[in-house]
PDB file of C-alpha atoms and ligand atoms in Angstrom:
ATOM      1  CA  UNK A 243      80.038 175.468  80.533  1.00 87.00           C
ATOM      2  CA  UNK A 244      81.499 175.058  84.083  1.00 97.00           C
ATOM      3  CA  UNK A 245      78.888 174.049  86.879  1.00 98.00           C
ATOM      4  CA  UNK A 246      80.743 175.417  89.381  1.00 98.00           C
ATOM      5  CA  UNK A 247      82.195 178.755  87.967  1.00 98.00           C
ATOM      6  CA  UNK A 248      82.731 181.677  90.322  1.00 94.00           C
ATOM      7  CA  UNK A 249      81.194 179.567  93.172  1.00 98.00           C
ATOM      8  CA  UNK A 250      83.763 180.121  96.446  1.00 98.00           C
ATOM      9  CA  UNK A 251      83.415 176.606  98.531  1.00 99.00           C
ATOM     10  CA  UNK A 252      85.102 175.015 101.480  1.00 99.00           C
ATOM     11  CA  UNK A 253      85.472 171.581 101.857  1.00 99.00           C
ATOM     12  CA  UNK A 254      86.422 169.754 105.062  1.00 99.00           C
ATOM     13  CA  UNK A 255      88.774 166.627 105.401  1.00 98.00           C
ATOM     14  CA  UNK A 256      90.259 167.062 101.666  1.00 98.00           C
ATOM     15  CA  UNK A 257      93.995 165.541 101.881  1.00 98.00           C
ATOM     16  CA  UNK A 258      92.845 162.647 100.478  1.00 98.00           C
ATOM     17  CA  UNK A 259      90.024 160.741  99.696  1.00 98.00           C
ATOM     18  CA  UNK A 260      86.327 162.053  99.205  1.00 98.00           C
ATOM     19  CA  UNK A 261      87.130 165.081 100.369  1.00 98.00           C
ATOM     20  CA  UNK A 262      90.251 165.562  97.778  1.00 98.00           C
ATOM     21  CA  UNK A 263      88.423 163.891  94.771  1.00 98.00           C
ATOM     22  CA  UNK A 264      85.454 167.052  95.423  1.00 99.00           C
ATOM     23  CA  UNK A 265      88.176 169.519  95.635  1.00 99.00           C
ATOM     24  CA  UNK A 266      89.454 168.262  92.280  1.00 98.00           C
ATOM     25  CA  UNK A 267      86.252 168.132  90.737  1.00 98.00           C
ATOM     26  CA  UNK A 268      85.300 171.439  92.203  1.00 99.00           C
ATOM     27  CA  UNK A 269      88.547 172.901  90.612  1.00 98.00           C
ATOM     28  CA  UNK A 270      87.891 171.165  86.972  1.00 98.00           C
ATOM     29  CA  UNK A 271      84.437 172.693  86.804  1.00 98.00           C
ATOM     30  CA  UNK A 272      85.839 176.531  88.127  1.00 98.00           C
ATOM     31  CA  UNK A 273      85.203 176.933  91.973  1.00 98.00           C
ATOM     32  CA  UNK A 274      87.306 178.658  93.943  1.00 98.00           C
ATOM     33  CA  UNK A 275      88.500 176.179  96.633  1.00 99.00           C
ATOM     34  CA  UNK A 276      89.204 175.996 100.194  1.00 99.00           C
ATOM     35  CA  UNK A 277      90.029 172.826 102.034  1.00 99.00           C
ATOM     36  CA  UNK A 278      90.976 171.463 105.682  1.00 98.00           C
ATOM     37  CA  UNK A 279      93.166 168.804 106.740  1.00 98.00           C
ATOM     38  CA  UNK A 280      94.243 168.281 110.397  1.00 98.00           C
ATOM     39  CA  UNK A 281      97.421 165.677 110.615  1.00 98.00           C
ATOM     40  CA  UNK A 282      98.352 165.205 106.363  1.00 98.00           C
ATOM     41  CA  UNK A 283      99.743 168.781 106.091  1.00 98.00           C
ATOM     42  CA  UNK A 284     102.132 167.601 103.383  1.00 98.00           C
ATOM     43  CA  UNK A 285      99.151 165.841 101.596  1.00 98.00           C
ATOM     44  CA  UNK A 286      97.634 169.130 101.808  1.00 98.00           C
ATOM     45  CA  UNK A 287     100.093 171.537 100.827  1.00 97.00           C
ATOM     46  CA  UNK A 288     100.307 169.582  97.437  1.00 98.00           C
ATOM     47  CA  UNK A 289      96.675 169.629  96.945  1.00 98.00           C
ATOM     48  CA  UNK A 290      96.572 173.104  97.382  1.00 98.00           C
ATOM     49  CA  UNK A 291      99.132 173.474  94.507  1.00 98.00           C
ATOM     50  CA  UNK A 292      97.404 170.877  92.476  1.00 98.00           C
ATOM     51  CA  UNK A 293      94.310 172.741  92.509  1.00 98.00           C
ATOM     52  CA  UNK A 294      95.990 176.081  91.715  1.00 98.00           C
ATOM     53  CA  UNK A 295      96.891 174.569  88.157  1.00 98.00           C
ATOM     54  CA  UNK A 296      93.159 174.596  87.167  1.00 98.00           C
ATOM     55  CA  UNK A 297      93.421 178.439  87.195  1.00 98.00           C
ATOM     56  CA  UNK A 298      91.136 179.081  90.248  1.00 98.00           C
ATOM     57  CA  UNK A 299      91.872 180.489  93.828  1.00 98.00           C
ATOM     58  CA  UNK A 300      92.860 177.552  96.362  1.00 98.00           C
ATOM     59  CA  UNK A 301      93.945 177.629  99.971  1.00 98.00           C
ATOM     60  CA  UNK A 302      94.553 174.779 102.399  1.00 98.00           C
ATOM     61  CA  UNK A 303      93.650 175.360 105.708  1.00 98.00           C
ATOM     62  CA  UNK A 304      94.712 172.993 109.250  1.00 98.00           C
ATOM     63  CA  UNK A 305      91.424 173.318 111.329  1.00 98.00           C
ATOM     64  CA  UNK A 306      90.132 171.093 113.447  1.00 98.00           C
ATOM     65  CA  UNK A 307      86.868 170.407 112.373  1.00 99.00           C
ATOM     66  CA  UNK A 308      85.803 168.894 115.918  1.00 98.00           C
ATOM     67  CA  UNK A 309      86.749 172.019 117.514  1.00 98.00           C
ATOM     68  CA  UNK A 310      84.312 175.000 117.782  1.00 98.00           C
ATOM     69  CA  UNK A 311      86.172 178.047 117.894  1.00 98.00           C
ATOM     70  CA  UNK A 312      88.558 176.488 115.171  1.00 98.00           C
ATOM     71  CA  UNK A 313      85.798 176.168 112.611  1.00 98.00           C
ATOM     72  CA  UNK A 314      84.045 179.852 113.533  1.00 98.00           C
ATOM     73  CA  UNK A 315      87.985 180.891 112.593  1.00 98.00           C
ATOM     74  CA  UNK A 316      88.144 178.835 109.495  1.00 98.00           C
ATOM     75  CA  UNK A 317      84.998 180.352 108.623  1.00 98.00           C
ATOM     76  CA  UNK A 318      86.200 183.673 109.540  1.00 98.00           C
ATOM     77  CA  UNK A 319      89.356 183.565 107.471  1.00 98.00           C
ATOM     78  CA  UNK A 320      87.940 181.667 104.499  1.00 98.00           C
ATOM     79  CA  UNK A 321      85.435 184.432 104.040  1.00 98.00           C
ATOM     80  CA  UNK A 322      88.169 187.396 104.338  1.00 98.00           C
ATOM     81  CA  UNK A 323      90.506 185.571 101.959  1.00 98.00           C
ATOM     82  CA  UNK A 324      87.419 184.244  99.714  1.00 98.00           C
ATOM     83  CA  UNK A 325      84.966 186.924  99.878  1.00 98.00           C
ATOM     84  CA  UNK A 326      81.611 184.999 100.202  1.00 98.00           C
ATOM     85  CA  UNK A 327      80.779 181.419 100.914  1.00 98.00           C
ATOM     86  CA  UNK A 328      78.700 179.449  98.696  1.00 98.00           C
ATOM     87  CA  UNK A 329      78.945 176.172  99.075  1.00 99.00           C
ATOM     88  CA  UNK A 330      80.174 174.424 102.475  1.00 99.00           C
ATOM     89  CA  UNK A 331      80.802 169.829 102.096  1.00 99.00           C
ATOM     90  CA  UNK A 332      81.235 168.849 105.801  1.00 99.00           C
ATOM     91  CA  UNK A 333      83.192 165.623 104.265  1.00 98.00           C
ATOM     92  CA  UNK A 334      85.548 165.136 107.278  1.00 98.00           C
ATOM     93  CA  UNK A 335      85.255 161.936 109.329  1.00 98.00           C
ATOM     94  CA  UNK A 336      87.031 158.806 110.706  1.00 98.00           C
ATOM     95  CA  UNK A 337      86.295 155.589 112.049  1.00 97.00           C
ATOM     96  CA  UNK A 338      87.148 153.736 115.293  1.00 98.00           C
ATOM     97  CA  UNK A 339      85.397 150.564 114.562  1.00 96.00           C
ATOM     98  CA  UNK A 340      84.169 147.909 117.533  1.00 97.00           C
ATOM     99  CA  UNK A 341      81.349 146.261 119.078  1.00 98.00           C
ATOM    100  CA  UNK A 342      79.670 147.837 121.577  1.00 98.00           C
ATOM    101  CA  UNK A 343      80.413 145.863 124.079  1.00 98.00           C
ATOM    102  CA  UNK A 344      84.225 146.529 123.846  1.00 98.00           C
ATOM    103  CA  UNK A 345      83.817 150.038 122.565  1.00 98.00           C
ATOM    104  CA  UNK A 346      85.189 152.495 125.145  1.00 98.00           C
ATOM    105  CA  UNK A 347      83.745 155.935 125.953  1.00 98.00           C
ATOM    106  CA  UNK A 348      86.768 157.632 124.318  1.00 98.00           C
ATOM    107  CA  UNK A 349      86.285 155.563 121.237  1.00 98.00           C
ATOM    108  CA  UNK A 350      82.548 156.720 121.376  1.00 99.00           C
ATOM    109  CA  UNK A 351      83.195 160.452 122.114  1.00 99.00           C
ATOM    110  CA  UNK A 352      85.701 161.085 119.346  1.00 99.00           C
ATOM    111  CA  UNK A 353      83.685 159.730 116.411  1.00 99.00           C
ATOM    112  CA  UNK A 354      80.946 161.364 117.522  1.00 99.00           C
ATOM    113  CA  UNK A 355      82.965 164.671 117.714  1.00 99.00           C
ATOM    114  CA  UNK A 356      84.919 164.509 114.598  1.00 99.00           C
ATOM    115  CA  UNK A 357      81.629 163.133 112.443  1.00 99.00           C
ATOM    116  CA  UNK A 358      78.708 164.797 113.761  1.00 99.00           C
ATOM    117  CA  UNK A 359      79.479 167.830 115.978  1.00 99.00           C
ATOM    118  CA  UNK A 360      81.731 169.402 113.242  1.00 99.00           C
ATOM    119  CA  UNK A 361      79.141 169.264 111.211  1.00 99.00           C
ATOM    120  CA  UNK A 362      77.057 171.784 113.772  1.00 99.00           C
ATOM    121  CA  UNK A 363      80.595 173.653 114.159  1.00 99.00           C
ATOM    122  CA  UNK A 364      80.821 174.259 110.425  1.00 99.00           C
ATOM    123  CA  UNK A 365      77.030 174.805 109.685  1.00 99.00           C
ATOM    124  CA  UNK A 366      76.759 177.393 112.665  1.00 98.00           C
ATOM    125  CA  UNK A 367      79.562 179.590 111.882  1.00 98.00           C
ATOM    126  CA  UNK A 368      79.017 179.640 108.515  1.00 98.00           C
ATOM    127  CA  UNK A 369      74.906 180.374 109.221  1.00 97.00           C
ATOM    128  CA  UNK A 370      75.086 184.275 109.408  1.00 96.00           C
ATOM    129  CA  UNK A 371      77.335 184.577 106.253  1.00 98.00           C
ATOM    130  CA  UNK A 372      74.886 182.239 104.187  1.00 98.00           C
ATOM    131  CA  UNK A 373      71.784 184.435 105.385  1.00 98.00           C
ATOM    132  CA  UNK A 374      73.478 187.655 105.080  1.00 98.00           C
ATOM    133  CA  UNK A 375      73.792 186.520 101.232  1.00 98.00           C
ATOM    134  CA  UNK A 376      70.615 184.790 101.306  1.00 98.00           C
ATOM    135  CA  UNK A 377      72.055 181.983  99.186  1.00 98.00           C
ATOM    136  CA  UNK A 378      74.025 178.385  99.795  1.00 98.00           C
ATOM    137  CA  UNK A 379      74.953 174.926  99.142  1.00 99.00           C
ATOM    138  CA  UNK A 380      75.700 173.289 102.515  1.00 99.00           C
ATOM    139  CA  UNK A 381      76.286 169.154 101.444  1.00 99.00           C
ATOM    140  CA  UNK A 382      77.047 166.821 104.713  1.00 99.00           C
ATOM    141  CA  UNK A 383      79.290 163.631 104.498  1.00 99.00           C
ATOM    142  CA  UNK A 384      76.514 160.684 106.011  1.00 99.00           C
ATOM    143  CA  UNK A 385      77.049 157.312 105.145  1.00 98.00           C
ATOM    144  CA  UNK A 386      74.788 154.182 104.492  1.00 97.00           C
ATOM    145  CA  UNK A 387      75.847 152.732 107.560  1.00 97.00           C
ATOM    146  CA  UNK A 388      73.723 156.416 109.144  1.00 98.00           C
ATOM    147  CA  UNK A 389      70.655 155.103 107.430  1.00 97.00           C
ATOM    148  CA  UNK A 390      70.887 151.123 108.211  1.00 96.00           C
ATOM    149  CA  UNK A 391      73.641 150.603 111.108  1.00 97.00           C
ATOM    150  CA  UNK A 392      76.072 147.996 111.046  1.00 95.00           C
ATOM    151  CA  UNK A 393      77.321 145.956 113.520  1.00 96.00           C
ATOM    152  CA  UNK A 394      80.771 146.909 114.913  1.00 97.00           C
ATOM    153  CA  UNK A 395      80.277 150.744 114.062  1.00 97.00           C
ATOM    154  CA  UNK A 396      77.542 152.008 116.467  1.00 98.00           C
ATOM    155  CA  UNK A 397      79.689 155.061 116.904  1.00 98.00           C
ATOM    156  CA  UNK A 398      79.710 155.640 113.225  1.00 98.00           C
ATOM    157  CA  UNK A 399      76.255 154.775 112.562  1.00 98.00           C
ATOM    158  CA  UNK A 400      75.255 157.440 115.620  1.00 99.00           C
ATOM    159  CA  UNK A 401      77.189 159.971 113.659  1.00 99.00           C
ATOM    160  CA  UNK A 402      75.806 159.766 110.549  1.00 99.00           C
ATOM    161  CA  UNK A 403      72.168 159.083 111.137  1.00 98.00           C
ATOM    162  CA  UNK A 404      72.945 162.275 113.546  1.00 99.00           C
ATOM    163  CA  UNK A 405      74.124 164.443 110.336  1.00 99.00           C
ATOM    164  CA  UNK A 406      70.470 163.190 108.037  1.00 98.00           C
ATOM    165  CA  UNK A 407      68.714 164.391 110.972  1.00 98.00           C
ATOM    166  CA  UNK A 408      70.624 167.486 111.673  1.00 99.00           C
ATOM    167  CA  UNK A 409      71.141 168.576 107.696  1.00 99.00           C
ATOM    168  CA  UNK A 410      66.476 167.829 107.055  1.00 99.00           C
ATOM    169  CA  UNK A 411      66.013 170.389 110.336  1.00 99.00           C
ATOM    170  CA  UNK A 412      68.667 172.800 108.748  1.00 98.00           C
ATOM    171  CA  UNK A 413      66.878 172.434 105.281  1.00 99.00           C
ATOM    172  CA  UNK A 414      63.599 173.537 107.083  1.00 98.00           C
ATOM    173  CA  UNK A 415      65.273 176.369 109.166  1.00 98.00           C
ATOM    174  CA  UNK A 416      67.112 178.442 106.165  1.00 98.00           C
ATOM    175  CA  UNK A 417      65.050 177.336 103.373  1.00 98.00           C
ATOM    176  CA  UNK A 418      63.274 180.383 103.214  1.00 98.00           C
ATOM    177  CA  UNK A 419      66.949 182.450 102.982  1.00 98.00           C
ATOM    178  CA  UNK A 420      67.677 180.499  99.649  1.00 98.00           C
ATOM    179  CA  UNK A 421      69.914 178.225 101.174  1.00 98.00           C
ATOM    180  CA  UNK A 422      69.301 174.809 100.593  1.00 99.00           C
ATOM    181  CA  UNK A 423      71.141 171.040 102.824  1.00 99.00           C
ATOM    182  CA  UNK A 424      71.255 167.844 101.530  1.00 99.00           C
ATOM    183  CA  UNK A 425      73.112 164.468 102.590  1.00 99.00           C
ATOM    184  CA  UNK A 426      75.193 161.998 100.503  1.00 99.00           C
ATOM    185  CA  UNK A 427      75.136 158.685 101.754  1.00 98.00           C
ATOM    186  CA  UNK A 428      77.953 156.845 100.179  1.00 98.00           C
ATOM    187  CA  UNK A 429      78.122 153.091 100.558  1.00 97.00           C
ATOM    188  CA  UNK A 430      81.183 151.048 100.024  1.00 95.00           C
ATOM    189  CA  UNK A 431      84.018 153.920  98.650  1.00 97.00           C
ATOM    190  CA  UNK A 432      87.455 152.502  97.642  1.00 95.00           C
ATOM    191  CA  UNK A 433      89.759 155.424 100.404  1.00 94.00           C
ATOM    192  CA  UNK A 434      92.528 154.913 102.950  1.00 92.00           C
ATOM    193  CA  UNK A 435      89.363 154.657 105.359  1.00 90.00           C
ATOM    194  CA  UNK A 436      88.113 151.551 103.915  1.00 90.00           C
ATOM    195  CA  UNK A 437      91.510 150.302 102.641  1.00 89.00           C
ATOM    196  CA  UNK A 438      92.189 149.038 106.574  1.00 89.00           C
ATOM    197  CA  UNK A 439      89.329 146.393 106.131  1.00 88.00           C
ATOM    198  CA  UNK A 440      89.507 142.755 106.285  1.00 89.00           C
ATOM    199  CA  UNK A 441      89.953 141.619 102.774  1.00 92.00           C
ATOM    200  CA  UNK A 442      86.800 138.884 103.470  1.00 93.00           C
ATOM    201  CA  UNK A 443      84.753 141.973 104.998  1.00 88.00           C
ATOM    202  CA  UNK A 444      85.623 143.373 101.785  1.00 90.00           C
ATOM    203  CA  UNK A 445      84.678 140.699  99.293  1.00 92.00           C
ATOM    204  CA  UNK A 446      81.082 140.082 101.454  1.00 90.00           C
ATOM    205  CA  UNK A 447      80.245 144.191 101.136  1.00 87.00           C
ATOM    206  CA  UNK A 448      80.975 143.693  96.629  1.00 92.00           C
ATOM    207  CA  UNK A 449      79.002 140.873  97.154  1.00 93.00           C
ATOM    208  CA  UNK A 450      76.013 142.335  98.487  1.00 91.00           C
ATOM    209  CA  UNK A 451      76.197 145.434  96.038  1.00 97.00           C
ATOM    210  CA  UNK A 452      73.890 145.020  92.714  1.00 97.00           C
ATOM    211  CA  UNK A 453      76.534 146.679  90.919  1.00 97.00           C
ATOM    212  CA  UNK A 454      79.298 143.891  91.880  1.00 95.00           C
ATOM    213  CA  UNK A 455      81.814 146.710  92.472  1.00 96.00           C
ATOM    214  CA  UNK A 456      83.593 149.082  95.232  1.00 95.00           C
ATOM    215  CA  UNK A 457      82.585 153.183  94.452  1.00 97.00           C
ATOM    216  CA  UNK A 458      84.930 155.431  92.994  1.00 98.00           C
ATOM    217  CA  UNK A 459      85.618 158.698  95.582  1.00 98.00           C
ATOM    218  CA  UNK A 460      85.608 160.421  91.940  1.00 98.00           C
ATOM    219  CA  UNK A 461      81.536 159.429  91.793  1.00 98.00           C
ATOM    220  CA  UNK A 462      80.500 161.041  94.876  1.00 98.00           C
ATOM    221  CA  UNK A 463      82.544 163.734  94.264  1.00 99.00           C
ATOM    222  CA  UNK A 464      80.263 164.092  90.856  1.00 98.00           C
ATOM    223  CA  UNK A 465      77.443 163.944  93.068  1.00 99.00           C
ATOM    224  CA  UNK A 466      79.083 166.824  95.060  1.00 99.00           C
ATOM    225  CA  UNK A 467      79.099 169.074  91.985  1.00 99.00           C
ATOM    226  CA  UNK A 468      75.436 168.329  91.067  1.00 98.00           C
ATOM    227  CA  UNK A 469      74.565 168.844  94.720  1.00 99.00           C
ATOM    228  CA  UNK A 470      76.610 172.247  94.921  1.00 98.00           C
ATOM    229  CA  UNK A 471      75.829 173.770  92.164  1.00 98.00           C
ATOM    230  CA  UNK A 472      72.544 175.296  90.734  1.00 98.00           C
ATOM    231  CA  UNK A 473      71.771 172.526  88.651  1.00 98.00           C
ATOM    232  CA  UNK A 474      69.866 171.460  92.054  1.00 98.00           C
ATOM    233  CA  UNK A 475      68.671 174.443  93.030  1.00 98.00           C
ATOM    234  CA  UNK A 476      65.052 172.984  94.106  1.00 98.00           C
ATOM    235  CA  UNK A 477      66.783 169.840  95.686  1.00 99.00           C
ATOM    236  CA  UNK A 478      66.921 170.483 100.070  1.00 99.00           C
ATOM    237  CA  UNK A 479      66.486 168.578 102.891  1.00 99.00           C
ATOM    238  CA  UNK A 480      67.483 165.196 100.679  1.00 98.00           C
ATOM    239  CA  UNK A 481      69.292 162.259 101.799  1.00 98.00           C
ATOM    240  CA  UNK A 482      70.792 161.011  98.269  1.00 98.00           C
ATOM    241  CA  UNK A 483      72.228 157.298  98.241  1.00 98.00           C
ATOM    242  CA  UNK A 484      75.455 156.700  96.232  1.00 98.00           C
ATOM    243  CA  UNK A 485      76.039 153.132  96.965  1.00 97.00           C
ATOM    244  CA  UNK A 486      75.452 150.632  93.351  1.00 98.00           C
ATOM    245  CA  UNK A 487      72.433 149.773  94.553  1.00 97.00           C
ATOM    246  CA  UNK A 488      73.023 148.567  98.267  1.00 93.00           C
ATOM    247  CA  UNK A 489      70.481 149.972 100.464  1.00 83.00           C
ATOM    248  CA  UNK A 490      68.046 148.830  97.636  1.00 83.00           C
TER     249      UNK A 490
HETATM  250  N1  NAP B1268      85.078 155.476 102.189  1.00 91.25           N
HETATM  251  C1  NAP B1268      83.834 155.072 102.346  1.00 91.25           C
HETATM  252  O1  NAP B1268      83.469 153.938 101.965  1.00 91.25           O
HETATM  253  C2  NAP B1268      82.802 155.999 102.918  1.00 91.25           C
HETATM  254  C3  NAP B1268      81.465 155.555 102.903  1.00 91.25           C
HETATM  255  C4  NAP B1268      80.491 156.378 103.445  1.00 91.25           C
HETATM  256  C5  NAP B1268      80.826 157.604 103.982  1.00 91.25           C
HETATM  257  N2  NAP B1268      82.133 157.999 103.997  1.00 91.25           N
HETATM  258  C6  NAP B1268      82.416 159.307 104.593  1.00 91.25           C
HETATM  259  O2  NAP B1268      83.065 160.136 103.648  1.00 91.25           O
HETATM  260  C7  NAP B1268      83.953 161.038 104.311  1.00 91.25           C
HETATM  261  C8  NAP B1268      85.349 160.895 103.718  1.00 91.25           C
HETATM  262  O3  NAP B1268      85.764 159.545 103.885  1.00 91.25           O
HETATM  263  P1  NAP B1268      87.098 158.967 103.215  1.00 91.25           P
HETATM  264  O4  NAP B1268      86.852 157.531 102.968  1.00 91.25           O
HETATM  265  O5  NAP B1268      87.530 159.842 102.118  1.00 91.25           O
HETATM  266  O6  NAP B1268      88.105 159.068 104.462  1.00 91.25           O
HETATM  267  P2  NAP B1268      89.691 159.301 104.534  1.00 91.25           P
HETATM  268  O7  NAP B1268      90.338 158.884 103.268  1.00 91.25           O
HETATM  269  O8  NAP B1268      90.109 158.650 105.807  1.00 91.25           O
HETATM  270  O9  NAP B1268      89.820 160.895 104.680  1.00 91.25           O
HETATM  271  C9  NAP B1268      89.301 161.541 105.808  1.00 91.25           C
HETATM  272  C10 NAP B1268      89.608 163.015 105.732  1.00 91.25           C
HETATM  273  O10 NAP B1268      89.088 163.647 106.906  1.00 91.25           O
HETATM  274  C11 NAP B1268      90.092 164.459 107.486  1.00 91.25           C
HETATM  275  N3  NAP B1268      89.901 164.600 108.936  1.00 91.25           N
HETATM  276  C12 NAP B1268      89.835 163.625 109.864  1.00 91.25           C
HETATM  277  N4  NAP B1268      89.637 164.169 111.069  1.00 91.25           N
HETATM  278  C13 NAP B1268      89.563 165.515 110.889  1.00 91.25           C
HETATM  279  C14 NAP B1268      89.353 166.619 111.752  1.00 91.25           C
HETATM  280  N5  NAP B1268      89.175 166.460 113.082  1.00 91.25           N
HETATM  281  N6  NAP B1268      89.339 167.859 111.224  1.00 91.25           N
HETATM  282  C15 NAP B1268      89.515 168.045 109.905  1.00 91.25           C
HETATM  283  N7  NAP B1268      89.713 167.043 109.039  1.00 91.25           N
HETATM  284  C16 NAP B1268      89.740 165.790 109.529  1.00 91.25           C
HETATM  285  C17 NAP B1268      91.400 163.762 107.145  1.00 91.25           C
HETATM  286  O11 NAP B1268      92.468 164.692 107.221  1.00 91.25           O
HETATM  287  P3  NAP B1268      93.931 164.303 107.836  1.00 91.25           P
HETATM  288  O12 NAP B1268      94.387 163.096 107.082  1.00 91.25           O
HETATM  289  O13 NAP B1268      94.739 165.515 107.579  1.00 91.25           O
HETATM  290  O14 NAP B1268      93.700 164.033 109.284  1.00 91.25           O
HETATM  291  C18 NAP B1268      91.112 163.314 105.713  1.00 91.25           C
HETATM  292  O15 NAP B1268      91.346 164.381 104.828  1.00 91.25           O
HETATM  293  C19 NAP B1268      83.878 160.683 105.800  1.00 91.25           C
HETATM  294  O16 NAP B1268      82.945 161.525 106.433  1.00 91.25           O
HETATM  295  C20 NAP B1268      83.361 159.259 105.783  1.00 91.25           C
HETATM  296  O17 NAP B1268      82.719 158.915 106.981  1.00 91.25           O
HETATM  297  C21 NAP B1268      83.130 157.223 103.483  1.00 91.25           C
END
């Protein structure tokens, strides 16, 4: 049986990384699929014709997830082209490391926009669908730098401790529609986002994980599914930690 079959959902940031490794996964167990990417729009015109091979609907879209009337358009359009929303992963994110006292407003301001406010610009457009249908899956991209900080990434940190907070008061809000909001906190994920680190930064984060290894974007996408699909359909307002054992 496929955990996902029939399920229409729309996954932000997906040319690579997280976000492409749940679009994959979403594919595999039969969601339909649509996707953003903002500047990889060859990465994601070849995911959307990856996906198509699993025999399901798929449909890249370039949105700007920091940008409010771009994601109430996404929205719009996914649902015409779609037909009903049912689960929504606010995956996309960046990262412009540096310690506070050399981090510059702009620095501040764009991590903040692309990480945490997209998350309301997603969420809120997609609200009246969801509670028109009186059922969703919304699953928001934190991080367990949102739940502990870490020096050097204030900005970041901000953002994602914003999302936990932001995802538990959405949980309480819509619960009683049938739609449900839960975090994944990934810890240290082998992507092009962490691939920039300091080989030394990198060996000190294995170091300090019980599990002696780097996380697979392929295992939170797993948690994705689980998340998305009805096999968790009593599980809202959840912060789950995907991290070997880090934050332990
Ligand atoms: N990797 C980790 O260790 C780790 C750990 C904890 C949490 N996370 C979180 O997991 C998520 C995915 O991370 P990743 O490592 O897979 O990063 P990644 O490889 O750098 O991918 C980021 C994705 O976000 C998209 N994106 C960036 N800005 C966007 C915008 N304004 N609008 C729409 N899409 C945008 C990118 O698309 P384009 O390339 O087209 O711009 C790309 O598809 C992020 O939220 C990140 O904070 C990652």
């Amino acid at each position: 049986m496929k955990l996902l079959e029939g399920k229409n959902a729309l996954i932000t940031g997906a040319s690579k990384g997280i976000g492409k490794s749940i679009a994959i996964k979403f594919a595999e167990q039969g969601a339909n699929v649509g996707f953003t990417y903002l500047s990889s729009v060859e990465k994601g015109e070849a995911l959307e014709n990856e996906l198509k091979e699993y025999g399901i609907k798929a449909k890249g879209f370039r949105s700007d997830a920091s940008n409010y009337a771009a994601s109430e358009q996404l929205i719009n359009d996914f649902v015409k082209e779609f037909g009903s929303l049912d689960v929504l992963i606010n995956n996309a994110g960046i990262t412009k490391d540096g310690l506070l006292m050399r981090m510059s407003e702009e620095q501040y301001d764009d991590v903040i926009n692309v990480n945490l406010k997209s998350v309301f610009n997603l969420t809120k457009a997609a609200c009246r669908t969801l509670m028109k249908q009186k059922s969703g899956s919304i699953v928001n991209m934190s991080s367990v730098v949102g739940v502990r900080g870490n020096a050097g990434q204030a900005n970041y940190a901000a953002s994602k401790a914003g999302i936990i907070g932001f995802t538990k008061s959405v949980a309480l809000e819509l619960g009683s529609r049938n739609i449900r909001a839960n975090v994944i906190a990934p810890g240290f994920i082998e992507t092009e986002m962490t691939g920039i680190l300091d080989p030394k930064v990198v060996e000190e984060w294995k170091n300090a994980i019980p599990l002696k290894r780097a996380g697979k974007s392929e295992e939170v996408a797993d948690l994705a599914v689980f998340l998305g699909s009805d096999m968790s359909q009593y599980i809202t307002g959840q912060v789950v930690e995907i991290n070997g054992g880090m934050n332990t």
